[in-house]
Amino acid sequence: GINAEYGDKLCSHEIVHFASCDRRSFLCNRYGCQEKNADSPRKKLKIKIRKYDSCLARGFEPSLEGCSMTGDNELKKKEANKCGLLEKYLVKCGHTCALGVDGGWSEWSEWSECSSSCGPGSQTRTRICDSPAPENGGRNCQGDETEVQDCKSKGCGGFIYS
């Protein structure tokens, strides 16, 4: 059968669970070991990072490298303790906060059709703050998401209004 390493020992006839980072878990029995939930540890780490980011947004004072508080200190002692435990877990996993990435605008969309098919109207175009999207406390895009301009359609009788 397959054997899975657990530190220095080989696993056999036991269930082995790893509690940290990106290590894999194996389910072992007398026939050998099989990998269990291969993506689970990575998902667990991502969830813990999201929870830690939430702690920072609610005012947790971090000691983790590169991390900074992004919200007012409104955490109760119990919540702050939970955030501290999350931080210890992330330190064990070698996690550091990435530097903030400021948002950047996408290209403008095409102008919409004129809102009026008969006489003066308006048309709009939009852009999205996703090139890149703001991350890790980076600033949102500056400026307007939508632009509007006047347009003139042919009049009901074929004339152009101005």
JSON list of C-alpha atoms in Angstrom, two decimals:
[
{"chain": "A", "resi": 1, "resn": "GLY", "atom": "CA", "xyz": [0.00, 0.00, 0.00]},
{"chain": "A", "resi": 2, "resn": "ILE", "atom": "CA", "xyz": [0.87, 3.67, -0.02]},
{"chain": "A", "resi": 3, "resn": "ASN", "atom": "CA", "xyz": [2.63, 5.13, 3.01]},
{"chain": "A", "resi": 4, "resn": "ALA", "atom": "CA", "xyz": [2.40, 8.79, 3.93]},
{"chain": "A", "resi": 5, "resn": "GLU", "atom": "CA", "xyz": [5.11, 10.60, 5.83]},
{"chain": "A", "resi": 6, "resn": "TYR", "atom": "CA", "xyz": [4.13, 12.25, 9.09]},
{"chain": "A", "resi": 7, "resn": "GLY", "atom": "CA", "xyz": [7.18, 14.15, 10.19]},
{"chain": "A", "resi": 8, "resn": "ASP", "atom": "CA", "xyz": [9.81, 11.44, 10.64]},
{"chain": "A", "resi": 9, "resn": "LYS", "atom": "CA", "xyz": [7.33, 8.59, 10.99]},
{"chain": "A", "resi": 10, "resn": "LEU", "atom": "CA", "xyz": [5.52, 6.63, 8.35]},
{"chain": "A", "resi": 11, "resn": "CYS", "atom": "CA", "xyz": [1.81, 6.45, 8.92]},
{"chain": "A", "resi": 12, "resn": "SER", "atom": "CA", "xyz": [0.19, 3.10, 9.18]},
{"chain": "A", "resi": 13, "resn": "HIS", "atom": "CA", "xyz": [-3.01, 1.90, 10.78]},
{"chain": "A", "resi": 14, "resn": "GLU", "atom": "CA", "xyz": [-3.97, 5.41, 11.93]},
{"chain": "A", "resi": 15, "resn": "ILE", "atom": "CA", "xyz": [-5.70, 8.52, 10.73]},
{"chain": "A", "resi": 16, "resn": "VAL", "atom": "CA", "xyz": [-3.26, 11.37, 10.17]},
{"chain": "A", "resi": 17, "resn": "HIS", "atom": "CA", "xyz": [-4.43, 14.97, 10.10]},
{"chain": "A", "resi": 18, "resn": "PHE", "atom": "CA", "xyz": [-2.16, 17.93, 9.46]},
{"chain": "A", "resi": 19, "resn": "ALA", "atom": "CA", "xyz": [-3.26, 21.16, 11.07]},
{"chain": "A", "resi": 20, "resn": "SER", "atom": "CA", "xyz": [-1.20, 23.64, 9.18]},
{"chain": "A", "resi": 21, "resn": "CYS", "atom": "CA", "xyz": [-0.64, 25.34, 5.89]},
{"chain": "A", "resi": 22, "resn": "ASP", "atom": "CA", "xyz": [-0.51, 23.39, 2.68]},
{"chain": "A", "resi": 23, "resn": "ARG", "atom": "CA", "xyz": [0.42, 19.93, 3.99]},
{"chain": "A", "resi": 24, "resn": "ARG", "atom": "CA", "xyz": [-1.70, 17.08, 2.81]},
{"chain": "A", "resi": 25, "resn": "SER", "atom": "CA", "xyz": [-3.93, 14.85, 4.92]},
{"chain": "A", "resi": 26, "resn": "PHE", "atom": "CA", "xyz": [-3.99, 11.09, 4.57]},
{"chain": "A", "resi": 27, "resn": "LEU", "atom": "CA", "xyz": [-6.49, 8.52, 5.71]},
{"chain": "A", "resi": 28, "resn": "CYS", "atom": "CA", "xyz": [-4.64, 5.39, 6.68]},
{"chain": "A", "resi": 29, "resn": "ASN", "atom": "CA", "xyz": [-5.74, 1.90, 7.55]},
{"chain": "A", "resi": 30, "resn": "ARG", "atom": "CA", "xyz": [-4.15, -1.52, 7.53]},
{"chain": "A", "resi": 31, "resn": "TYR", "atom": "CA", "xyz": [-4.19, -1.54, 3.72]},
{"chain": "A", "resi": 32, "resn": "GLY", "atom": "CA", "xyz": [-2.17, 1.67, 3.39]},
{"chain": "A", "resi": 33, "resn": "CYS", "atom": "CA", "xyz": [-2.75, 5.39, 3.11]},
{"chain": "A", "resi": 34, "resn": "GLN", "atom": "CA", "xyz": [-4.79, 7.45, 0.70]},
{"chain": "A", "resi": 35, "resn": "GLU", "atom": "CA", "xyz": [-4.71, 11.20, 0.29]},
{"chain": "A", "resi": 36, "resn": "LYS", "atom": "CA", "xyz": [-7.81, 12.78, 1.81]},
{"chain": "A", "resi": 37, "resn": "ASN", "atom": "CA", "xyz": [-9.32, 16.05, 0.57]},
{"chain": "A", "resi": 38, "resn": "ALA", "atom": "CA", "xyz": [-6.25, 17.12, -1.39]},
{"chain": "A", "resi": 39, "resn": "ASP", "atom": "CA", "xyz": [-7.41, 20.74, -1.78]},
{"chain": "A", "resi": 40, "resn": "SER", "atom": "CA", "xyz": [-8.71, 21.08, 1.77]},
{"chain": "A", "resi": 41, "resn": "PRO", "atom": "CA", "xyz": [-5.56, 22.52, 3.46]},
{"chain": "A", "resi": 42, "resn": "ARG", "atom": "CA", "xyz": [-5.12, 25.19, 0.76]},
{"chain": "A", "resi": 43, "resn": "LYS", "atom": "CA", "xyz": [-8.79, 26.15, 1.02]},
{"chain": "A", "resi": 44, "resn": "LYS", "atom": "CA", "xyz": [-8.49, 26.25, 4.80]},
{"chain": "A", "resi": 45, "resn": "LEU", "atom": "CA", "xyz": [-5.50, 28.59, 4.57]},
{"chain": "A", "resi": 46, "resn": "LYS", "atom": "CA", "xyz": [-7.31, 30.90, 2.14]},
{"chain": "A", "resi": 47, "resn": "ILE", "atom": "CA", "xyz": [-10.31, 31.03, 4.47]},
{"chain": "A", "resi": 48, "resn": "LYS", "atom": "CA", "xyz": [-8.05, 31.88, 7.42]},
{"chain": "A", "resi": 49, "resn": "ILE", "atom": "CA", "xyz": [-6.39, 34.65, 5.40]},
{"chain": "A", "resi": 50, "resn": "ARG", "atom": "CA", "xyz": [-9.84, 36.10, 4.52]},
{"chain": "A", "resi": 51, "resn": "LYS", "atom": "CA", "xyz": [-10.84, 35.96, 8.21]},
{"chain": "A", "resi": 52, "resn": "TYR", "atom": "CA", "xyz": [-7.58, 37.67, 9.18]},
{"chain": "A", "resi": 53, "resn": "ASP", "atom": "CA", "xyz": [-8.19, 40.40, 6.58]},
{"chain": "A", "resi": 54, "resn": "SER", "atom": "CA", "xyz": [-11.61, 40.87, 8.19]},
{"chain": "A", "resi": 55, "resn": "CYS", "atom": "CA", "xyz": [-9.89, 41.24, 11.58]},
{"chain": "A", "resi": 56, "resn": "LEU", "atom": "CA", "xyz": [-7.66, 43.97, 10.13]},
{"chain": "A", "resi": 57, "resn": "ALA", "atom": "CA", "xyz": [-10.68, 45.71, 8.63]},
{"chain": "A", "resi": 58, "resn": "ARG", "atom": "CA", "xyz": [-12.36, 45.71, 12.06]},
{"chain": "A", "resi": 59, "resn": "GLY", "atom": "CA", "xyz": [-9.36, 47.26, 13.80]},
{"chain": "A", "resi": 60, "resn": "PHE", "atom": "CA", "xyz": [-7.15, 44.36, 14.88]},
{"chain": "A", "resi": 61, "resn": "GLU", "atom": "CA", "xyz": [-3.61, 45.59, 15.65]},
{"chain": "A", "resi": 62, "resn": "PRO", "atom": "CA", "xyz": [-1.37, 43.20, 13.67]},
{"chain": "A", "resi": 63, "resn": "SER", "atom": "CA", "xyz": [2.16, 42.07, 14.39]},
{"chain": "A", "resi": 64, "resn": "LEU", "atom": "CA", "xyz": [2.45, 40.08, 11.15]},
{"chain": "A", "resi": 65, "resn": "GLU", "atom": "CA", "xyz": [5.00, 41.41, 8.67]},
{"chain": "A", "resi": 66, "resn": "GLY", "atom": "CA", "xyz": [3.61, 43.86, 6.12]},
{"chain": "A", "resi": 67, "resn": "CYS", "atom": "CA", "xyz": [0.13, 43.90, 7.66]},
{"chain": "A", "resi": 68, "resn": "SER", "atom": "CA", "xyz": [-1.65, 47.05, 8.75]},
{"chain": "A", "resi": 69, "resn": "MET", "atom": "CA", "xyz": [-4.92, 47.79, 10.48]},
{"chain": "A", "resi": 70, "resn": "THR", "atom": "CA", "xyz": [-7.49, 49.14, 8.01]},
{"chain": "A", "resi": 71, "resn": "GLY", "atom": "CA", "xyz": [-10.41, 49.87, 10.35]},
{"chain": "A", "resi": 72, "resn": "ASP", "atom": "CA", "xyz": [-11.21, 51.50, 13.66]},
{"chain": "A", "resi": 73, "resn": "ASN", "atom": "CA", "xyz": [-10.63, 49.45, 16.78]},
{"chain": "A", "resi": 74, "resn": "GLU", "atom": "CA", "xyz": [-14.10, 48.10, 17.43]},
{"chain": "A", "resi": 75, "resn": "LEU", "atom": "CA", "xyz": [-13.14, 44.53, 18.34]},
{"chain": "A", "resi": 76, "resn": "LYS", "atom": "CA", "xyz": [-14.22, 43.05, 21.64]},
{"chain": "A", "resi": 77, "resn": "LYS", "atom": "CA", "xyz": [-11.57, 41.25, 23.67]},
{"chain": "A", "resi": 78, "resn": "LYS", "atom": "CA", "xyz": [-12.89, 37.80, 22.66]},
{"chain": "A", "resi": 79, "resn": "GLU", "atom": "CA", "xyz": [-12.80, 38.74, 18.94]},
{"chain": "A", "resi": 80, "resn": "ALA", "atom": "CA", "xyz": [-9.31, 40.22, 19.31]},
{"chain": "A", "resi": 81, "resn": "ASN", "atom": "CA", "xyz": [-8.16, 36.94, 20.91]},
{"chain": "A", "resi": 82, "resn": "LYS", "atom": "CA", "xyz": [-9.56, 34.96, 17.97]},
{"chain": "A", "resi": 83, "resn": "CYS", "atom": "CA", "xyz": [-7.75, 37.29, 15.57]},
{"chain": "A", "resi": 84, "resn": "GLY", "atom": "CA", "xyz": [-4.55, 36.73, 17.56]},
{"chain": "A", "resi": 85, "resn": "LEU", "atom": "CA", "xyz": [-4.92, 32.96, 17.19]},
{"chain": "A", "resi": 86, "resn": "LEU", "atom": "CA", "xyz": [-5.48, 33.36, 13.44]},
{"chain": "A", "resi": 87, "resn": "GLU", "atom": "CA", "xyz": [-2.33, 35.45, 13.27]},
{"chain": "A", "resi": 88, "resn": "LYS", "atom": "CA", "xyz": [-0.28, 32.81, 15.10]},
{"chain": "A", "resi": 89, "resn": "TYR", "atom": "CA", "xyz": [-1.53, 30.18, 12.63]},
{"chain": "A", "resi": 90, "resn": "LEU", "atom": "CA", "xyz": [-0.58, 32.37, 9.67]},
{"chain": "A", "resi": 91, "resn": "VAL", "atom": "CA", "xyz": [2.88, 33.07, 11.14]},
{"chain": "A", "resi": 92, "resn": "LYS", "atom": "CA", "xyz": [3.46, 29.29, 11.37]},
{"chain": "A", "resi": 93, "resn": "CYS", "atom": "CA", "xyz": [2.53, 29.04, 7.70]},
{"chain": "A", "resi": 94, "resn": "GLY", "atom": "CA", "xyz": [4.97, 31.80, 6.72]},
{"chain": "A", "resi": 95, "resn": "HIS", "atom": "CA", "xyz": [2.18, 34.15, 5.61]},
{"chain": "A", "resi": 96, "resn": "THR", "atom": "CA", "xyz": [2.93, 37.84, 5.23]},
{"chain": "A", "resi": 97, "resn": "CYS", "atom": "CA", "xyz": [0.61, 40.56, 4.06]},
{"chain": "A", "resi": 98, "resn": "ALA", "atom": "CA", "xyz": [1.28, 41.70, 0.54]},
{"chain": "A", "resi": 99, "resn": "LEU", "atom": "CA", "xyz": [1.71, 45.37, -0.11]},
{"chain": "A", "resi": 100, "resn": "GLY", "atom": "CA", "xyz": [-1.51, 47.14, -1.04]},
{"chain": "A", "resi": 101, "resn": "VAL", "atom": "CA", "xyz": [-2.36, 47.32, -4.73]},
{"chain": "A", "resi": 102, "resn": "ASP", "atom": "CA", "xyz": [-4.20, 50.45, -5.85]},
{"chain": "A", "resi": 103, "resn": "GLY", "atom": "CA", "xyz": [-7.09, 49.93, -8.23]},
{"chain": "A", "resi": 104, "resn": "GLY", "atom": "CA", "xyz": [-6.88, 50.84, -11.91]},
{"chain": "A", "resi": 105, "resn": "TRP", "atom": "CA", "xyz": [-9.64, 51.50, -14.42]},
{"chain": "A", "resi": 106, "resn": "SER", "atom": "CA", "xyz": [-10.50, 49.24, -17.35]},
{"chain": "A", "resi": 107, "resn": "GLU", "atom": "CA", "xyz": [-10.95, 50.77, -20.79]},
{"chain": "A", "resi": 108, "resn": "TRP", "atom": "CA", "xyz": [-14.19, 52.69, -21.34]},
{"chain": "A", "resi": 109, "resn": "SER", "atom": "CA", "xyz": [-17.06, 50.71, -22.83]},
{"chain": "A", "resi": 110, "resn": "GLU", "atom": "CA", "xyz": [-18.58, 51.79, -26.12]},
{"chain": "A", "resi": 111, "resn": "TRP", "atom": "CA", "xyz": [-21.12, 54.62, -25.90]},
{"chain": "A", "resi": 112, "resn": "SER", "atom": "CA", "xyz": [-24.67, 53.38, -25.43]},
{"chain": "A", "resi": 113, "resn": "GLU", "atom": "CA", "xyz": [-27.32, 54.09, -28.03]},
{"chain": "A", "resi": 114, "resn": "CYS", "atom": "CA", "xyz": [-28.91, 57.52, -27.76]},
{"chain": "A", "resi": 115, "resn": "SER", "atom": "CA", "xyz": [-31.71, 57.49, -25.17]},
{"chain": "A", "resi": 116, "resn": "SER", "atom": "CA", "xyz": [-34.04, 59.23, -27.59]},
{"chain": "A", "resi": 117, "resn": "SER", "atom": "CA", "xyz": [-34.96, 58.06, -31.06]},
{"chain": "A", "resi": 118, "resn": "CYS", "atom": "CA", "xyz": [-36.63, 61.36, -31.73]},
{"chain": "A", "resi": 119, "resn": "GLY", "atom": "CA", "xyz": [-34.74, 64.55, -30.80]},
{"chain": "A", "resi": 120, "resn": "PRO", "atom": "CA", "xyz": [-32.09, 65.29, -28.18]},
{"chain": "A", "resi": 121, "resn": "GLY", "atom": "CA", "xyz": [-31.07, 62.59, -25.69]},
{"chain": "A", "resi": 122, "resn": "SER", "atom": "CA", "xyz": [-28.07, 61.25, -23.83]},
{"chain": "A", "resi": 123, "resn": "GLN", "atom": "CA", "xyz": [-25.75, 58.29, -24.00]},
{"chain": "A", "resi": 124, "resn": "THR", "atom": "CA", "xyz": [-23.48, 56.70, -21.43]},
{"chain": "A", "resi": 125, "resn": "ARG", "atom": "CA", "xyz": [-20.37, 54.64, -21.19]},
{"chain": "A", "resi": 126, "resn": "THR", "atom": "CA", "xyz": [-18.83, 52.85, -18.21]},
{"chain": "A", "resi": 127, "resn": "ARG", "atom": "CA", "xyz": [-15.59, 51.41, -16.92]},
{"chain": "A", "resi": 128, "resn": "ILE", "atom": "CA", "xyz": [-14.74, 49.02, -14.10]},
{"chain": "A", "resi": 129, "resn": "CYS", "atom": "CA", "xyz": [-12.14, 49.25, -11.34]},
{"chain": "A", "resi": 130, "resn": "ASP", "atom": "CA", "xyz": [-10.51, 45.89, -12.14]},
{"chain": "A", "resi": 131, "resn": "SER", "atom": "CA", "xyz": [-7.25, 46.62, -13.96]},
{"chain": "A", "resi": 132, "resn": "PRO", "atom": "CA", "xyz": [-6.11, 45.76, -11.33]},
{"chain": "A", "resi": 133, "resn": "ALA", "atom": "CA", "xyz": [-8.78, 45.54, -8.65]},
{"chain": "A", "resi": 134, "resn": "PRO", "atom": "CA", "xyz": [-7.67, 47.10, -5.35]},
{"chain": "A", "resi": 135, "resn": "GLU", "atom": "CA", "xyz": [-6.13, 44.53, -2.97]},
{"chain": "A", "resi": 136, "resn": "ASN", "atom": "CA", "xyz": [-4.70, 44.41, 0.53]},
{"chain": "A", "resi": 137, "resn": "GLY", "atom": "CA", "xyz": [-5.88, 47.86, 1.54]},
{"chain": "A", "resi": 138, "resn": "GLY", "atom": "CA", "xyz": [-4.97, 49.52, -1.76]},
{"chain": "A", "resi": 139, "resn": "ARG", "atom": "CA", "xyz": [-6.99, 52.55, -2.81]},
{"chain": "A", "resi": 140, "resn": "ASN", "atom": "CA", "xyz": [-10.10, 52.36, -4.97]},
{"chain": "A", "resi": 141, "resn": "CYS", "atom": "CA", "xyz": [-9.95, 53.90, -8.42]},
{"chain": "A", "resi": 142, "resn": "GLN", "atom": "CA", "xyz": [-10.19, 57.67, -8.53]},
{"chain": "A", "resi": 143, "resn": "GLY", "atom": "CA", "xyz": [-12.68, 59.35, -10.86]},
{"chain": "A", "resi": 144, "resn": "ASP", "atom": "CA", "xyz": [-16.06, 58.50, -12.31]},
{"chain": "A", "resi": 145, "resn": "GLU", "atom": "CA", "xyz": [-17.25, 55.02, -13.24]},
{"chain": "A", "resi": 146, "resn": "THR", "atom": "CA", "xyz": [-19.78, 56.42, -15.74]},
{"chain": "A", "resi": 147, "resn": "GLU", "atom": "CA", "xyz": [-19.69, 59.23, -18.30]},
{"chain": "A", "resi": 148, "resn": "VAL", "atom": "CA", "xyz": [-22.72, 60.83, -19.92]},
{"chain": "A", "resi": 149, "resn": "GLN", "atom": "CA", "xyz": [-22.85, 62.94, -23.06]},
{"chain": "A", "resi": 150, "resn": "ASP", "atom": "CA", "xyz": [-25.59, 64.60, -25.07]},
{"chain": "A", "resi": 151, "resn": "CYS", "atom": "CA", "xyz": [-26.62, 63.07, -28.37]},
{"chain": "A", "resi": 152, "resn": "LYS", "atom": "CA", "xyz": [-28.96, 64.03, -31.15]},
{"chain": "A", "resi": 153, "resn": "SER", "atom": "CA", "xyz": [-31.08, 61.60, -33.08]},
{"chain": "A", "resi": 154, "resn": "LYS", "atom": "CA", "xyz": [-32.93, 62.20, -36.27]},
{"chain": "A", "resi": 155, "resn": "GLY", "atom": "CA", "xyz": [-36.23, 63.89, -35.59]},
{"chain": "A", "resi": 156, "resn": "CYS", "atom": "CA", "xyz": [-39.51, 62.12, -35.95]},
{"chain": "A", "resi": 157, "resn": "GLY", "atom": "CA", "xyz": [-39.97, 63.62, -39.42]},
{"chain": "A", "resi": 158, "resn": "GLY", "atom": "CA", "xyz": [-36.39, 63.00, -40.55]},
{"chain": "A", "resi": 159, "resn": "PHE", "atom": "CA", "xyz": [-35.09, 66.38, -39.34]},
{"chain": "A", "resi": 160, "resn": "ILE", "atom": "CA", "xyz": [-32.14, 66.75, -36.94]},
{"chain": "A", "resi": 161, "resn": "TYR", "atom": "CA", "xyz": [-32.84, 68.75, -33.78]},
{"chain": "A", "resi": 162, "resn": "SER", "atom": "CA", "xyz": [-30.13, 70.93, -32.32]}
]
